[in-house]
Short mmCIF file of C-alpha atoms in Angstrom, two decimals:
data_model
loop_
_atom_site.label_atom_id
_atom_site.label_comp_id
_atom_site.label_asym_id
_atom_site.label_seq_id
_atom_site.Cartn_x
_atom_site.Cartn_y
_atom_site.Cartn_z
CA UNK T 10 262.35 83.11 99.56
CA UNK T 11 259.80 83.19 97.03
CA UNK T 12 260.36 82.57 93.17
CA UNK T 13 258.01 83.06 90.33
CA UNK T 14 258.52 80.59 87.08
CA UNK T 15 256.99 81.11 83.95
CA UNK T 16 257.67 79.24 80.65
CA UNK T 17 256.73 78.91 77.25
CA UNK T 18 255.77 82.33 76.38
CA UNK T 19 255.97 81.82 72.68
CA UNK T 20 255.62 85.43 71.66
CA UNK T 21 254.42 85.76 68.07
CA UNK T 22 252.79 88.63 65.77
CA UNK T 23 249.90 86.01 64.50
CA UNK T 24 247.55 83.74 66.64
CA UNK T 25 249.33 80.10 67.80
CA UNK T 26 246.27 77.98 67.72
CA UNK T 27 244.23 80.92 67.45
CA UNK T 28 245.50 82.32 70.90
CA UNK T 29 247.27 85.99 71.08
CA UNK T 30 250.52 85.07 72.99
CA UNK T 31 251.73 88.59 73.44
CA UNK T 32 248.16 89.66 75.46
CA UNK T 33 248.35 86.33 76.85
CA UNK T 34 251.90 87.07 78.44
CA UNK T 35 250.68 90.64 79.24
CA UNK T 36 247.83 89.38 81.16
CA UNK T 37 250.41 87.20 83.08
CA UNK T 38 252.79 89.78 83.52
CA UNK T 39 250.22 92.70 84.86
CA UNK T 40 249.37 89.98 87.08
CA UNK T 41 252.80 89.12 88.63
CA UNK T 42 252.67 92.57 89.21
CA UNK T 43 250.19 93.64 91.15
CA UNK T 44 249.73 90.18 93.16
CA UNK T 45 253.79 88.98 93.28
CA UNK T 46 255.60 91.66 93.39
CA UNK T 47 257.60 90.60 96.22
CA UNK T 48 259.04 87.87 94.92
CA UNK T 49 262.91 87.66 95.11
CA UNK T 50 263.54 86.70 91.35
CA UNK T 51 261.46 85.86 88.17
CA UNK T 52 262.49 83.53 85.75
CA UNK T 53 260.88 82.36 82.26
CA UNK T 54 262.58 79.04 81.53
CA UNK T 55 262.12 79.18 77.52
CA UNK T 56 260.26 79.70 74.06
CA UNK T 57 260.43 83.17 74.60
CA UNK T 58 259.20 83.03 70.52
CA UNK T 59 257.57 81.07 69.00
CA UNK T 60 259.19 80.74 65.66
CA UNK T 61 263.11 83.08 67.11
CA UNK T 62 262.21 86.41 64.97
CA UNK T 63 263.84 89.48 65.65
CA UNK T 64 260.62 91.19 66.15
CA UNK T 65 259.62 89.07 68.37
CA UNK T 66 262.62 89.62 70.52
CA UNK T 67 262.01 93.34 70.82
CA UNK T 68 258.36 92.86 71.43
CA UNK T 69 259.35 91.12 74.70
CA UNK T 70 262.05 93.73 75.18
CA UNK T 71 259.33 96.50 75.45
CA UNK T 72 256.93 94.87 77.09
CA UNK T 73 259.92 94.21 79.88
CA UNK T 74 261.19 97.85 79.44
CA UNK T 75 257.29 98.80 80.20
CA UNK T 76 257.18 96.63 83.31
CA UNK T 77 256.90 97.81 86.59
CA UNK T 78 259.26 94.60 87.52
CA UNK T 79 261.93 96.51 85.59
CA UNK T 80 265.11 96.68 87.87
CA UNK T 81 265.73 93.86 90.90
CA UNK T 82 263.03 91.49 89.57
CA UNK T 83 263.39 92.25 85.84
CA UNK T 84 263.04 88.18 84.52
CA UNK T 85 265.75 86.11 84.07
CA UNK T 86 265.12 84.93 80.45
CA UNK T 87 265.94 81.80 78.87
CA UNK T 88 265.80 80.39 76.05
CA UNK T 89 264.07 76.74 74.50
CA UNK T 90 263.50 74.98 71.25
CA UNK T 91 261.38 77.35 69.48
CA UNK T 92 264.77 79.83 69.97
CA UNK T 93 267.16 81.18 68.22
CA UNK T 94 270.29 81.56 70.45
CA UNK T 95 272.02 84.29 68.18
CA UNK T 96 269.24 86.24 67.54
CA UNK T 97 268.28 85.94 71.03
CA UNK T 98 271.94 87.27 72.00
CA UNK T 99 271.21 89.94 69.16
CA UNK T 100 268.44 92.01 71.14
CA UNK T 101 269.27 90.64 74.77
CA UNK T 102 272.72 90.76 74.89
CA UNK T 103 273.46 91.41 78.57
CA UNK T 104 272.25 88.08 79.42
CA UNK T 105 275.48 85.92 80.27
CA UNK T 106 276.69 83.57 78.48
CA UNK T 107 279.44 80.10 79.34
CA UNK T 108 282.61 80.11 77.29
CA UNK T 109 281.33 77.66 74.81
CA UNK T 110 279.07 80.10 73.91
CA UNK T 111 276.09 78.75 75.66
CA UNK T 112 273.27 80.81 77.47
CA UNK T 113 273.85 79.72 80.78
CA UNK T 114 275.63 81.22 83.87
CA UNK T 115 274.76 80.59 87.68
CA UNK T 116 273.84 83.94 90.41
CA UNK T 117 273.73 83.47 93.83
CA UNK T 118 270.48 84.30 95.64
CA UNK T 119 269.28 83.69 99.39
CA UNK T 120 268.09 80.08 98.72
CA UNK T 121 271.29 78.94 97.24
CA UNK T 122 273.06 79.06 93.55
CA UNK T 123 270.46 79.62 90.85
CA UNK T 124 272.22 77.51 87.98
CA UNK T 125 270.31 78.96 84.19
CA UNK T 126 271.33 76.04 81.69
CA UNK T 127 271.12 76.26 78.08
CA UNK T 128 269.49 72.81 76.56
CA UNK T 129 268.45 74.06 72.99
CA UNK T 130 269.98 71.82 69.70
CA UNK T 131 269.65 74.46 67.11
CA UNK T 132 267.29 73.52 64.56
CA UNK T 133 265.59 70.83 66.51
CA UNK T 134 262.57 70.85 69.24
CA UNK T 135 264.49 67.93 71.26
CA UNK T 136 267.01 69.20 73.78
CA UNK T 137 270.66 68.66 74.20
CA UNK T 138 273.27 69.02 77.46
CA UNK T 139 276.64 68.31 75.49
CA UNK T 140 279.95 67.06 77.24
CA UNK T 141 280.79 71.22 77.32
CA UNK T 142 277.48 71.72 79.07
CA UNK T 143 277.94 68.86 81.53
CA UNK T 144 281.28 69.65 82.41
CA UNK T 145 280.42 73.31 83.00
CA UNK T 146 277.36 72.15 85.37
CA UNK T 147 279.71 69.31 87.09
CA UNK T 148 281.87 72.33 87.93
CA UNK T 149 279.26 74.70 89.15
CA UNK T 150 277.42 71.98 91.10
CA UNK T 151 281.51 71.02 93.13
CA UNK T 152 281.50 74.70 93.95
CA UNK T 153 278.28 74.68 95.57
CA UNK T 154 278.78 71.77 97.38
CA UNK T 155 282.16 72.87 98.75
CA UNK T 156 280.42 75.74 99.92
CA UNK T 157 277.65 73.97 101.42
CA UNK T 158 275.24 75.87 99.13
CA UNK T 159 272.30 74.40 97.57
CA UNK T 160 271.71 74.49 93.87
CA UNK T 161 268.43 75.11 91.98
CA UNK T 162 268.62 74.20 88.17
CA UNK T 163 266.47 75.95 85.86
CA UNK T 164 266.49 74.16 82.53
CA UNK T 165 263.78 74.13 79.29
CA UNK T 166 263.20 70.12 78.46
CA UNK T 167 262.20 67.56 80.50
CA UNK T 168 265.02 66.17 81.57
CA UNK T 169 262.93 62.64 82.79
CA UNK T 170 260.25 60.74 80.68
CA UNK T 171 256.43 61.97 81.51
CA UNK T 172 255.00 58.99 79.96
CA UNK T 173 253.41 61.50 77.31
CA UNK T 174 254.39 60.59 73.55
CA UNK T 175 254.71 63.59 71.91
CA UNK T 176 256.71 65.10 74.91
CA UNK T 177 259.02 62.14 75.79
CA UNK T 178 259.99 62.28 71.77
CA UNK T 179 261.40 65.55 72.00
CA UNK T 180 262.75 65.60 75.62
CA UNK T 181 266.17 65.98 76.33
CA UNK T 182 268.08 63.26 74.67
CA UNK T 183 270.54 62.86 77.07
CA UNK T 184 268.98 62.41 79.91
CA UNK T 185 270.13 59.46 80.76
CA UNK T 186 273.72 60.96 81.30
CA UNK T 187 271.87 64.35 82.95
CA UNK T 188 270.14 62.05 85.66
CA UNK T 189 273.52 59.92 86.62
CA UNK T 190 274.90 63.22 87.32
CA UNK T 191 271.99 64.77 89.12
CA UNK T 192 272.33 61.34 90.92
CA UNK T 193 276.09 62.12 91.70
CA UNK T 194 274.99 65.45 93.02
CA UNK T 195 271.31 65.24 94.70
CA UNK T 196 272.71 66.24 97.71
CA UNK T 197 273.41 69.65 96.51
CA UNK T 198 270.90 69.97 93.79
CA UNK T 199 267.49 71.07 95.45
CA UNK T 200 264.81 71.14 92.91
CA UNK T 201 265.14 71.40 88.76
CA UNK T 202 262.71 73.76 87.08
CA UNK T 203 261.68 72.98 83.17
CA UNK T 204 258.73 73.64 80.86
CA UNK T 205 258.46 72.70 77.61
CA UNK T 206 255.40 70.72 77.82
CA UNK T 207 252.55 72.78 78.56
CA UNK T 208 251.16 70.87 81.54
CA UNK T 209 251.65 70.88 84.93
CA UNK T 210 254.09 68.71 86.15
CA UNK T 211 255.70 67.68 89.54
CA UNK T 212 258.01 64.18 90.54
CA UNK T 213 261.66 63.23 91.08
CA UNK T 214 264.03 62.26 89.13
CA UNK T 215 267.62 60.82 90.73
CA UNK T 216 266.72 61.97 93.99
CA UNK T 217 265.23 65.28 92.86
CA UNK T 218 262.56 67.03 93.11
CA UNK T 219 260.89 69.03 89.90
CA UNK T 220 258.15 71.43 88.67
CA UNK T 221 256.95 72.33 85.61
CA UNK T 222 254.24 75.19 84.54
CA UNK T 223 251.85 75.69 81.36
CA UNK T 224 252.51 77.73 78.88
CA UNK T 225 251.30 81.14 79.29
CA UNK T 226 249.38 80.82 75.73
CA UNK T 227 248.48 77.51 74.75
CA UNK T 228 247.94 74.93 77.12
CA UNK T 229 248.39 71.03 76.56
CA UNK T 230 246.67 68.30 77.75
CA UNK T 231 248.87 65.45 79.34
CA UNK T 232 247.69 62.47 76.40
CA UNK T 233 248.78 58.63 77.81
CA UNK T 234 247.73 56.67 74.74
CA UNK T 235 250.70 56.46 73.45
CA UNK T 236 250.30 58.51 69.66
CA UNK T 237 253.29 60.43 68.62
CA UNK T 238 251.79 62.57 66.60
CA UNK T 239 248.87 63.62 68.87
CA UNK T 240 248.52 66.77 70.51
CA UNK T 241 245.54 68.03 73.13
CA UNK T 242 245.09 71.72 73.46
CA UNK T 243 241.58 73.71 74.06
CA UNK T 244 240.16 76.42 75.84
CA UNK T 245 242.26 75.14 78.62
CA UNK T 246 243.83 77.75 82.06
CA UNK T 247 247.31 78.75 81.01
CA UNK T 248 249.31 79.26 84.33
CA UNK T 249 252.78 80.47 85.97
CA UNK T 250 253.83 78.71 89.00
CA UNK T 251 254.75 80.62 92.31
CA UNK T 252 257.86 78.68 94.96
CA UNK T 253 258.42 79.17 97.82
CA UNK T 254 262.10 77.97 99.05
CA UNK T 255 262.93 77.37 102.36
CA UNK T 256 265.75 75.32 104.34
CA UNK T 257 263.42 72.24 104.82
CA UNK T 258 261.10 72.89 102.43
CA UNK T 259 260.26 73.41 98.67
CA UNK T 260 256.37 75.05 97.92
CA UNK T 261 255.21 75.33 94.27
CA UNK T 262 251.80 77.04 93.89
CA UNK T 263 250.04 77.06 90.64
CA UNK T 264 248.48 80.24 89.69
CA UNK T 265 245.51 80.19 86.99
CA UNK T 266 246.10 83.82 86.33
CA UNK T 267 243.14 84.39 83.91
CA UNK T 268 240.41 82.40 86.29
CA UNK T 269 241.06 85.52 88.51
CA UNK T 270 238.07 87.48 87.30
CA UNK T 271 235.83 84.74 87.74
CA UNK T 272 237.28 84.61 91.94
CA UNK T 273 235.54 85.47 95.03
CA UNK T 274 236.47 86.48 98.79
CA UNK T 275 234.23 85.77 101.64
CA UNK T 276 235.81 87.33 105.36
CA UNK T 277 234.85 85.51 108.48
CA UNK T 278 234.18 88.01 110.70
CA UNK T 279 233.91 85.91 114.19
CA UNK T 280 236.45 83.03 113.04
CA UNK T 281 238.29 80.90 115.58
CA UNK T 282 240.90 78.57 115.59
CA UNK T 283 241.62 76.14 118.24
#
């Protein structure tokens, strides 16, 4: 199964760090439309807007309405710390919520069950996954295990320390409890997809592999100096990830969509493989 994973589009009318988040997201979506329209899912893991404003969500709705991805490939939208849960729900009321009102749900796919999680702690940049949400996730994973399905988890916040101080201080505050749950279900949880950090990440937590793309707008630089109040950014390539979910493998590619104009192709006419 082919999956497109986008994160941290931060739509905002005014520039962010000198960058046009709306124009950059449109370019990202156009590249997906042209080159990855054969994907079976497109997921955006939060920070849909920069300030949680109604006008930004309506801008997103108009962009998606005009996109050729509308329909089968219409992106699954998740919220992040820059979003406002109720404002998002007022513009996208069709997005499912659980019984407690959190924007999280599950979806059957050819690869297994996709689990869309709400890690927002409204008003804070750090994330939470409270007892109510944890109980919901445990039930979902129990059902997946009982049916012999793989579960692919999607969330906004990093569920593991990434050794960058300004990211770790606003990561998932319940990471120990969440990692303990992952350890219990690492026979069922196949992969964790997240965003939030704005740089490419991959690794494993509690025996479960994870990956994260950069932002489509303002990319950050991983700084291992330990300084909490310093963020590296600049003229860096935004990206999204293309993931291939197989029976025995998960492959993740990073697509630097703004670099495509520099791409050249060489065709070998007499290439032989031995």
